[in-house]
Coordinates of C-alpha atoms in Angstrom, one line a residue:
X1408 CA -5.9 49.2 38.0
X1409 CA -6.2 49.5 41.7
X1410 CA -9.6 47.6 43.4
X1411 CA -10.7 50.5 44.5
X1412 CA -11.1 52.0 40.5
X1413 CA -12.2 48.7 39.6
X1414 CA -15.0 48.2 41.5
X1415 CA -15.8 52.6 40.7
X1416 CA -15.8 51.6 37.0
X1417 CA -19.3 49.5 37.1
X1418 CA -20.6 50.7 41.1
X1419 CA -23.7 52.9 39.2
X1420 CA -25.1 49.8 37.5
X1421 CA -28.4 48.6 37.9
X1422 CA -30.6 46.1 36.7
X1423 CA -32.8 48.8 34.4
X1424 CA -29.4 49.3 33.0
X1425 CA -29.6 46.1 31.8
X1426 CA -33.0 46.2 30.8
X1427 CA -32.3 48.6 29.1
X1428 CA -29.8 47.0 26.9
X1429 CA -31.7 43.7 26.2
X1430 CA -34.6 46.0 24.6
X1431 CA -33.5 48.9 22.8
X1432 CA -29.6 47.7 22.0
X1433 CA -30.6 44.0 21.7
X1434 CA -34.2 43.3 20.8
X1435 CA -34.5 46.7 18.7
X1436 CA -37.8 47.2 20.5
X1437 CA -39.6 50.0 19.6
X1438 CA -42.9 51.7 21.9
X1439 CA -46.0 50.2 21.0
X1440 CA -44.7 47.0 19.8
X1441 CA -46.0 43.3 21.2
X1442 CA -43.3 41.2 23.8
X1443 CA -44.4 38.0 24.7
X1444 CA -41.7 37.1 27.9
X1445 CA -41.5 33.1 28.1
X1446 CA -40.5 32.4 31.6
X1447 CA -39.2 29.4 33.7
X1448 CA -40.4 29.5 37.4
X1449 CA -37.9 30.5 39.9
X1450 CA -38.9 26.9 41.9
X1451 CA -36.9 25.2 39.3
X1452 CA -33.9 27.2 40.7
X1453 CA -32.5 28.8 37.6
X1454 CA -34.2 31.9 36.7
X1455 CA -34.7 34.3 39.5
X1456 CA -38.1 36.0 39.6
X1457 CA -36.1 39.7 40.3
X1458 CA -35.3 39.2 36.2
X1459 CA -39.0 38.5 34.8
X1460 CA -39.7 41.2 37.4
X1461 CA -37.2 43.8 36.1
X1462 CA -37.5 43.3 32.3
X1463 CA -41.4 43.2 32.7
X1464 CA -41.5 46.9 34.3
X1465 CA -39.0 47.8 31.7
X1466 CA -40.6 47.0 29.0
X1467 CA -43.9 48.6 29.9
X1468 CA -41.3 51.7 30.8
X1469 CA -40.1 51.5 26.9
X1470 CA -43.7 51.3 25.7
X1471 CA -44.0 48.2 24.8
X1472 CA -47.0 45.6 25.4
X1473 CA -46.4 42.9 27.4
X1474 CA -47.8 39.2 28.0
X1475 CA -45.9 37.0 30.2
X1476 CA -46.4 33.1 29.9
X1477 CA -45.1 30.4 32.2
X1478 CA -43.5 28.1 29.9
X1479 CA -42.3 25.9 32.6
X1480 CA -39.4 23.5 32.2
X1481 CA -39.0 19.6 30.1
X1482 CA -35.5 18.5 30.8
X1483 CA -35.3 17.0 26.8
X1484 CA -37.1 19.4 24.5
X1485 CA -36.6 20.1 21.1
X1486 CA -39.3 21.8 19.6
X1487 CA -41.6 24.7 20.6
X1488 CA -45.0 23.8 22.6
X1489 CA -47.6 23.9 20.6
X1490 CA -49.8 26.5 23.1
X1491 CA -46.6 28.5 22.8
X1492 CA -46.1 27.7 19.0
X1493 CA -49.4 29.2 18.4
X1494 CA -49.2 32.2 20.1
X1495 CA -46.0 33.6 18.6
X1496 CA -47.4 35.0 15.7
X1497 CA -49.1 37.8 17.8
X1498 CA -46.0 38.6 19.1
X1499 CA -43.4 41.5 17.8
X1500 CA -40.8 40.3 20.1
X1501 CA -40.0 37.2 22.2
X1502 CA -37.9 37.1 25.2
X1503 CA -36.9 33.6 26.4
X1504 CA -36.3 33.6 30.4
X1505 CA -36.1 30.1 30.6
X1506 CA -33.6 27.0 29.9
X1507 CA -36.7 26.5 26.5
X1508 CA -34.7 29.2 24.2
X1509 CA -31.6 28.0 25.0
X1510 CA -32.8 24.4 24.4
X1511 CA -34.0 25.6 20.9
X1512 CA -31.2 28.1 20.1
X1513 CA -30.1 26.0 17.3
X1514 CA -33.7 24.9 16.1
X1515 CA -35.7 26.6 13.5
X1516 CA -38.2 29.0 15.1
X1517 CA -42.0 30.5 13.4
X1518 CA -40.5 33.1 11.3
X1519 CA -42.3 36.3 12.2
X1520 CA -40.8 37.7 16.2
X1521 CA -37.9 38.4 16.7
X1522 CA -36.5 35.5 19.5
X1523 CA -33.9 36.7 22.7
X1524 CA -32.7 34.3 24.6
X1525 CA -31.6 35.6 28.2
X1526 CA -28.1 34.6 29.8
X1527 CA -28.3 37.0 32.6
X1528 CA -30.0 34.8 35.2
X1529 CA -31.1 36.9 37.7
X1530 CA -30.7 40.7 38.8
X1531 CA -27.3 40.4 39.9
X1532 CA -26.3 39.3 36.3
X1533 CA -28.5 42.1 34.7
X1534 CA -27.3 44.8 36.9
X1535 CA -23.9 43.8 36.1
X1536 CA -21.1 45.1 33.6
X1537 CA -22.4 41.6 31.8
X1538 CA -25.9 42.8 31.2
X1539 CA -25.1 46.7 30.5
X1540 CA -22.1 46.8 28.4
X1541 CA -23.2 48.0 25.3
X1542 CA -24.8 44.8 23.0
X1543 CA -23.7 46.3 19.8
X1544 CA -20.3 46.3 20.4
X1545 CA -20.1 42.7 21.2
X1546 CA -21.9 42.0 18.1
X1547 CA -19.2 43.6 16.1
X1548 CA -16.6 42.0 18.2
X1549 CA -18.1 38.7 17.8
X1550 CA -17.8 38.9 14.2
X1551 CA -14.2 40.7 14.2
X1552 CA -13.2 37.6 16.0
X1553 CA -15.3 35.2 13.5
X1554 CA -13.2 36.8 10.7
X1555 CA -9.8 36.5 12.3
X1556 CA -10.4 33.1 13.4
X1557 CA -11.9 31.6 10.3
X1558 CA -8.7 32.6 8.2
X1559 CA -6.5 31.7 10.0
X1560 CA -4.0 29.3 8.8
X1561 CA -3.8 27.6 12.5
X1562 CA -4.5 27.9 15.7
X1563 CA -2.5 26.8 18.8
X1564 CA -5.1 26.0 22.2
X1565 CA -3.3 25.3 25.8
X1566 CA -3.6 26.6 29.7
X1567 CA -1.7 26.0 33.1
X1568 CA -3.2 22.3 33.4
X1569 CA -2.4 21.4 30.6
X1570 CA -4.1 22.0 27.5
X1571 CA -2.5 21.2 24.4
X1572 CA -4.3 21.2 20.9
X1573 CA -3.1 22.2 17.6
X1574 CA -5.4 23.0 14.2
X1575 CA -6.9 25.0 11.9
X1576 CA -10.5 25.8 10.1
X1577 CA -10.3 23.8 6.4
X1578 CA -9.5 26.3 3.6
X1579 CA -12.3 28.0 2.2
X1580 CA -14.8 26.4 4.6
X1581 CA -18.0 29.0 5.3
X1582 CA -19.2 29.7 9.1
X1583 CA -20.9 27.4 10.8
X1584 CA -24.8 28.4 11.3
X1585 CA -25.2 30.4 14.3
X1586 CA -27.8 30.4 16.7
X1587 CA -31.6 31.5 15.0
X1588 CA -32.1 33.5 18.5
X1589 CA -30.7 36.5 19.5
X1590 CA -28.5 36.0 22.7
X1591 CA -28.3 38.5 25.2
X1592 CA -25.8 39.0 26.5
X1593 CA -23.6 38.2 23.5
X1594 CA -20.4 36.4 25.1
X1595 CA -19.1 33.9 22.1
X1596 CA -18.1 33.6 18.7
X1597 CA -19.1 31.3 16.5
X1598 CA -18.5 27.9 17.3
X1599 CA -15.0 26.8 15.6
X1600 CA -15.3 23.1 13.9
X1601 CA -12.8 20.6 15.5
X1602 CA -12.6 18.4 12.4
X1603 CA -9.4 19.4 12.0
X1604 CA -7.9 19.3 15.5
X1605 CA -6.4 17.2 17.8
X1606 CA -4.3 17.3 21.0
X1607 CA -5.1 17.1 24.7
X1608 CA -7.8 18.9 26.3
X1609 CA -7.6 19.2 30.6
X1610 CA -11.1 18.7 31.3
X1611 CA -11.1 21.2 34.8
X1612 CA -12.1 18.0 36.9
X1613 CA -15.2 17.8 35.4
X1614 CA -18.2 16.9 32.7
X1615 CA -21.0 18.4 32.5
X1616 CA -24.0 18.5 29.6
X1617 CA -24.1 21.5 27.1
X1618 CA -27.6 22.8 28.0
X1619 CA -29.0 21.0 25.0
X1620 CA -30.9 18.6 27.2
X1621 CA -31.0 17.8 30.8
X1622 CA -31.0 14.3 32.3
X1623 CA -29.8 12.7 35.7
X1624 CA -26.4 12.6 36.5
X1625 CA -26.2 16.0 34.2
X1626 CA -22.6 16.6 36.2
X1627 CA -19.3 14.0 36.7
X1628 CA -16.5 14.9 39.0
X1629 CA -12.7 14.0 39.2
X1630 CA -10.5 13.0 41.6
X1631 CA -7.7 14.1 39.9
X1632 CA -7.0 15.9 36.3
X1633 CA -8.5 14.5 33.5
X1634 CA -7.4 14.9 29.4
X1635 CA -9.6 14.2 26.5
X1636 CA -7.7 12.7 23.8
X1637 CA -8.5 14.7 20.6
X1638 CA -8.0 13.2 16.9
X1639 CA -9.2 15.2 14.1
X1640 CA -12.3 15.9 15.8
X1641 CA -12.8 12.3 17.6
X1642 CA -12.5 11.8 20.9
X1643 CA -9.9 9.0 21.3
X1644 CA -10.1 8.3 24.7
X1645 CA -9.2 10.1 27.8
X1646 CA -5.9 9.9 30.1
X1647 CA -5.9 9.9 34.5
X1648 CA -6.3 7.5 36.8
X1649 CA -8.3 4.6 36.5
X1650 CA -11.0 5.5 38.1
X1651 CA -11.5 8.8 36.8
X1652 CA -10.8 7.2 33.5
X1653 CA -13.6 4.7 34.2
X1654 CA -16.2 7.1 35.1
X1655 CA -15.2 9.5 32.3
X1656 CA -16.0 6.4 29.8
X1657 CA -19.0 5.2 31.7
X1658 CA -20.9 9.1 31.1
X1659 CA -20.3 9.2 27.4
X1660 CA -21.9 5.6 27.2
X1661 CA -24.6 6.4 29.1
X1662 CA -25.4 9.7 27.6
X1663 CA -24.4 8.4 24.0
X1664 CA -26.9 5.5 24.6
X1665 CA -29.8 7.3 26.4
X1666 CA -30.2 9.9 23.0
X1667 CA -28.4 7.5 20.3
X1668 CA -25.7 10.1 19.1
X1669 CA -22.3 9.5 17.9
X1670 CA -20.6 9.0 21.3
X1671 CA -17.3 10.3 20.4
X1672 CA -17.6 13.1 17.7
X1673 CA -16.6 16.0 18.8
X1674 CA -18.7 19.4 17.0
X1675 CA -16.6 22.5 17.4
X1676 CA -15.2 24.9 20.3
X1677 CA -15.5 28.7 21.1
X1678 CA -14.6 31.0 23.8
X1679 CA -15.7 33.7 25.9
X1680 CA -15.7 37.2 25.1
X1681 CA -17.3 39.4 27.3
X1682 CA -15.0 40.1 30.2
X1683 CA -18.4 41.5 32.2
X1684 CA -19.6 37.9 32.1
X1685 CA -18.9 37.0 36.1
X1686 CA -19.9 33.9 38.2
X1687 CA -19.9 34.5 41.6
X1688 CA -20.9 32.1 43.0
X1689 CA -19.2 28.5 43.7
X1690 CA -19.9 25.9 40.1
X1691 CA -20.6 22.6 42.4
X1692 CA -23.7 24.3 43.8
X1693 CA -25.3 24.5 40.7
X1694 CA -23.4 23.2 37.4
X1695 CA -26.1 23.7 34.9
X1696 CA -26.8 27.0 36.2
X1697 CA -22.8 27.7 35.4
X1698 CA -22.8 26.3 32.4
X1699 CA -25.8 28.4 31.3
X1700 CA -24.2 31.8 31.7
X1701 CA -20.2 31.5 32.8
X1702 CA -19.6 30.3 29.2
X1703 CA -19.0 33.7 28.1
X1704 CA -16.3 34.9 30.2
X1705 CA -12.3 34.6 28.5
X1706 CA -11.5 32.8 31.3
X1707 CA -13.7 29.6 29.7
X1708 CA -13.2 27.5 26.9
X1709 CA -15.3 24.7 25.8
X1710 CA -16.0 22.0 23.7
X1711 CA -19.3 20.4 22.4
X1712 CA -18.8 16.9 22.5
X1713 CA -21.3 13.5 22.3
X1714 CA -23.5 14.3 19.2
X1715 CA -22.5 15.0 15.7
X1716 CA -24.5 18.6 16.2
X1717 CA -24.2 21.7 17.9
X1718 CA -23.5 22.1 21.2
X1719 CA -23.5 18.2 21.4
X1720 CA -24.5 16.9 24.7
X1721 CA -21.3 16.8 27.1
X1722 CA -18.7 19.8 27.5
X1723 CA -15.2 19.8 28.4
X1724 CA -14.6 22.9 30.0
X1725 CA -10.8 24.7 29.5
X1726 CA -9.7 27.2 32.3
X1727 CA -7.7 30.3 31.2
X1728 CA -7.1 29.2 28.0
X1729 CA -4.7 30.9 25.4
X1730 CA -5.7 30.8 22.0
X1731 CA -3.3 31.9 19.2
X1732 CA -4.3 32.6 16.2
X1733 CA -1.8 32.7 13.4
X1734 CA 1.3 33.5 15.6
X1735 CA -1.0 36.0 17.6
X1736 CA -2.1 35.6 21.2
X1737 CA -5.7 37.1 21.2
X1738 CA -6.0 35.0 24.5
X1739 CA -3.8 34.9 26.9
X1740 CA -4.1 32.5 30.0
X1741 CA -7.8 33.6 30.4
X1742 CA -7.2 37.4 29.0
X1743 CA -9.1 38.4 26.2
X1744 CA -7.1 41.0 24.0
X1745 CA -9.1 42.4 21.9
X1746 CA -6.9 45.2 20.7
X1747 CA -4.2 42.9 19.3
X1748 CA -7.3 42.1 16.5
X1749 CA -8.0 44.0 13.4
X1750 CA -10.7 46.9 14.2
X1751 CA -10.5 45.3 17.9
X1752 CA -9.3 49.2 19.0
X1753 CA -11.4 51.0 17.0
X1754 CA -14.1 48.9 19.0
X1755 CA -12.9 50.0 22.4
X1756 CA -12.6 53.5 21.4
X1757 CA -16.2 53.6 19.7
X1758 CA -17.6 52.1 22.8
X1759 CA -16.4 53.6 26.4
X1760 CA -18.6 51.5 28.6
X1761 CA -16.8 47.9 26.6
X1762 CA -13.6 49.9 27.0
X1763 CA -14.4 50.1 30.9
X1764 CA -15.2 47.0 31.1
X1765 CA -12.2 45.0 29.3
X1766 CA -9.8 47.6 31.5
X1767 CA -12.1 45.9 34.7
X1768 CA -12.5 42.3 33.8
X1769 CA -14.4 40.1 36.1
X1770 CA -12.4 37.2 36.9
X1771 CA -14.7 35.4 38.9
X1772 CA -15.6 32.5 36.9
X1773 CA -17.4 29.8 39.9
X1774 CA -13.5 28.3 41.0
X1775 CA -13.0 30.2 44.2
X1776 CA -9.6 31.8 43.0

C-alpha cells in the first residue's frame, strides 16, 4: 500500500475515538453507571495528563459518573492501597491510568468493579489505530491465537539476529491464568510456558524489568549482541563478549537478590498482536515507558525471566520474530498474519477498521528503522 493510503487509512482518528473504545467496546460501560479513574501524575513521566483528560470528558459524554483519584506511584507494589482498597466497592467500573494496574494485573482484585488497565499512554496512543481499532475483535483474536498455539504439537521461534528456539506447550496442559484486569488495548495472547523450550534468544542489546516492579538500574545495555541460553525453561547462561557477558550476569544477581526469586527460571513468552500498537518515539529515552505499551506490536517478542511467576522481573526482548506454529508461519519476521489462522479471516471481514489496520501496520516500534 502506497504511504500516501497508509497514512489516509487512520488520518480521521482522534483521541474520543479511543475513548470511545476503552468504554463502551472495552469496559461495557453503560450511562449512569460509577467510574472511579486511578491515575499516576504526569510528573512521574509516564502517563500524560491529555489521557486522564480525554477519558474523563468521555466518560461524563457516555453518562457515566466519574471520581478521579491520584494514586500516585510505589516503584514495588503488590497489593491495592488500602484508601483505594476501600473505595472500590462504590465503584461500577475502574480505570487504571497508572503503572498500579499493571503492577497488579496478575493479583487478585476486590471482586465487585470491573478493573481496565490502560496501555495507551497518552493522547497520541489513544488517538491512534492502537486505541480505536475495535477491542472486540482483538479479544477474539487473542483467543483464536490461544487455541492455535496451545495445540500445537511445536513451535519454531527465530529473527534476523539470531533467534533460535524450538518447543512446544506439554500435552493436555490448560491455559495459563490470564490477567484478572481487563487490558485496553488488547495486544497479546496468553503468555506461552517455556518449560518446554530451549534454544538461543538475541536479547536486542538490552535488559530491561517486566513492569512488575521498578528499581534502580531498571535498564542494561550492550555493546554488542547478546544470547540467552535457554534449557527447558532455565536460563543457562548467556553468550557475547565478556563484558557484556559480565554485566548481563551481574543484573540477574542483583535483581534475583534484591526480591529473592529464582534467578534463572524462565515463566513463559508471548507476542504482539495488534499491528496499531506504534512507538514513536526512540526506547533509550524512556525504557520502562516502552516496555509498558510497545509490547503489543508483532514486531516484539518477549520473555518473562527472573521469578518463577508471571511476567517475572527481567525481559528479553526479540525483534521481528517469526513464530511457527505447527509448520505454519503466523509470524513472519515481525508480520503478524492473521489470516493464515483458523477464523483469522472471518475476523478481518467481520471487523473493517482491524482489517484497515493489519493492511496499514505500524512498524514503528522505538528502533529508529
Amino acid at each position: 500500500m502506497p504511504a500516501s493510503d497508509q497514512r489516509s487509512v487512520h488520518s480521521t482518528l482522534s483521541p474520543q475515538d479511543g475513548v470511545r473504545n476503552l468504554l463502551a467496546n472495552c469496559a461495557q460501560a453503560r450511562p449512569g453507571e460509577r467510574l472511579l479513574i486511578a491515575y499516576e501524575p504526569e510528573d512521574h513521566g509516564y502517563f500524560d495528563a491529555d489521557v486522564r483528560n480525554f477519558v474523563a470528558t468521555g466518560a461524563t459524554e457516555h453518562g457515566l459518573a466519574i471520581t478521579l483519584v491520584n494514586v500516585g506511584f510505589e516503584f514495588s507494589r503488590t497489593d491495592l492501597p488500602d484508601s483505594l482498597a476501600h473505595q472500590i466497592a462504590d465503584f461500577d467500573i475502574v480505570v487504571f491510568l497508572s503503572r498500579l494496574g499493571d503492577q497488579l494485573r496478575f493479583s487478585d482484585l476486590p471482586i465487585g468493579p470491573r478493573y481496565v488497565v490502560c496501555f495507551a499512554l497518552n493522547g497520541h496512543l489513544l488517538g491512534s489505530a492502537f486505541g480505536s481499532a475495535d477491542y472486540r475483535a482483538f479479544c477474539q483474536i487473542k483467543d483464536a491465537v490461544d487455541r492455535y498455539i496451545f495445540a500445537a504439537t511445536d513451535v519454531v521461534l527465530t529473527c534476523p539476529a539470531g533467534t533460535n528456539v524450538t518447543g512446544c506447550v506439554p500435552e493436555g496442559a490448560a491455559k495459563p491464568s490470564d490477567t484478572t484486569s481487563l487490558r485496553f488495548p488488547l495486544s497479546v495472547f496468553s503468555p506461552v510456558p517455556a518449560a518446554q523450550f530451549s534454544g538461543r534468544v538475541a536479547l536486542g542489546q538490552f535488559l530491561t524489568g517486566t513492569g512488575s516492579r521498578y528499581y534502580s538500574g531498571y535498564t542494561v545495555e550492550f555493546e554488542n549482541p547478546v544470547f540467552a541460553m535457554l534449557e527447558n525453561g532455565r536460563l543457562a547462561g548467556f553468550d557475547g563478549s565478556q563484558d557484556d557477558v559480565a554485566k548481563a550476569n551481574a543484573h540477574y544477581d542483583r535483581v534475583a537478590e534484591l526480591f529473592q526469586i529464582d534467578r534463572n527460571f524462565v515463566h513463559s513468552w508471548h507476542a504482539g498482536i495488534h499491528p496499531g500498537c506504534g512507538f514513536p518515539w526512540d526506547i533509550r529515552q524512556n525504557y520502562e515507558r516502552w516496555g509498558g505499551s510497545a509490547f503489543g506490536n508483532p514486531r516484539v517478542l518477549h520473555f518473562h525471566t527472573c521469578g518463577a511467576y508471571a511476567p517475572g522481573e527481567i525481559s528479553w526482548n526479540v525483534f521481528d520474530p517469526t513464530i511457527e506454529i505447527s509448520g505454519e508461519r503466523i509470524w513472519d519476521a515481525g508480520h503478524f498474519h492473521l489470516e493464515r489462522l483458523p477464523s483469522g479471516q472471518e475476523i478481518l471481514n467481520d471487523f473493517q477498521d482491524v482489517a484497515d489496520v493489519f493492511a496499514a501496520p505500524d512498524r514503528n516500534v522505538g528502533l529508529g528503522d
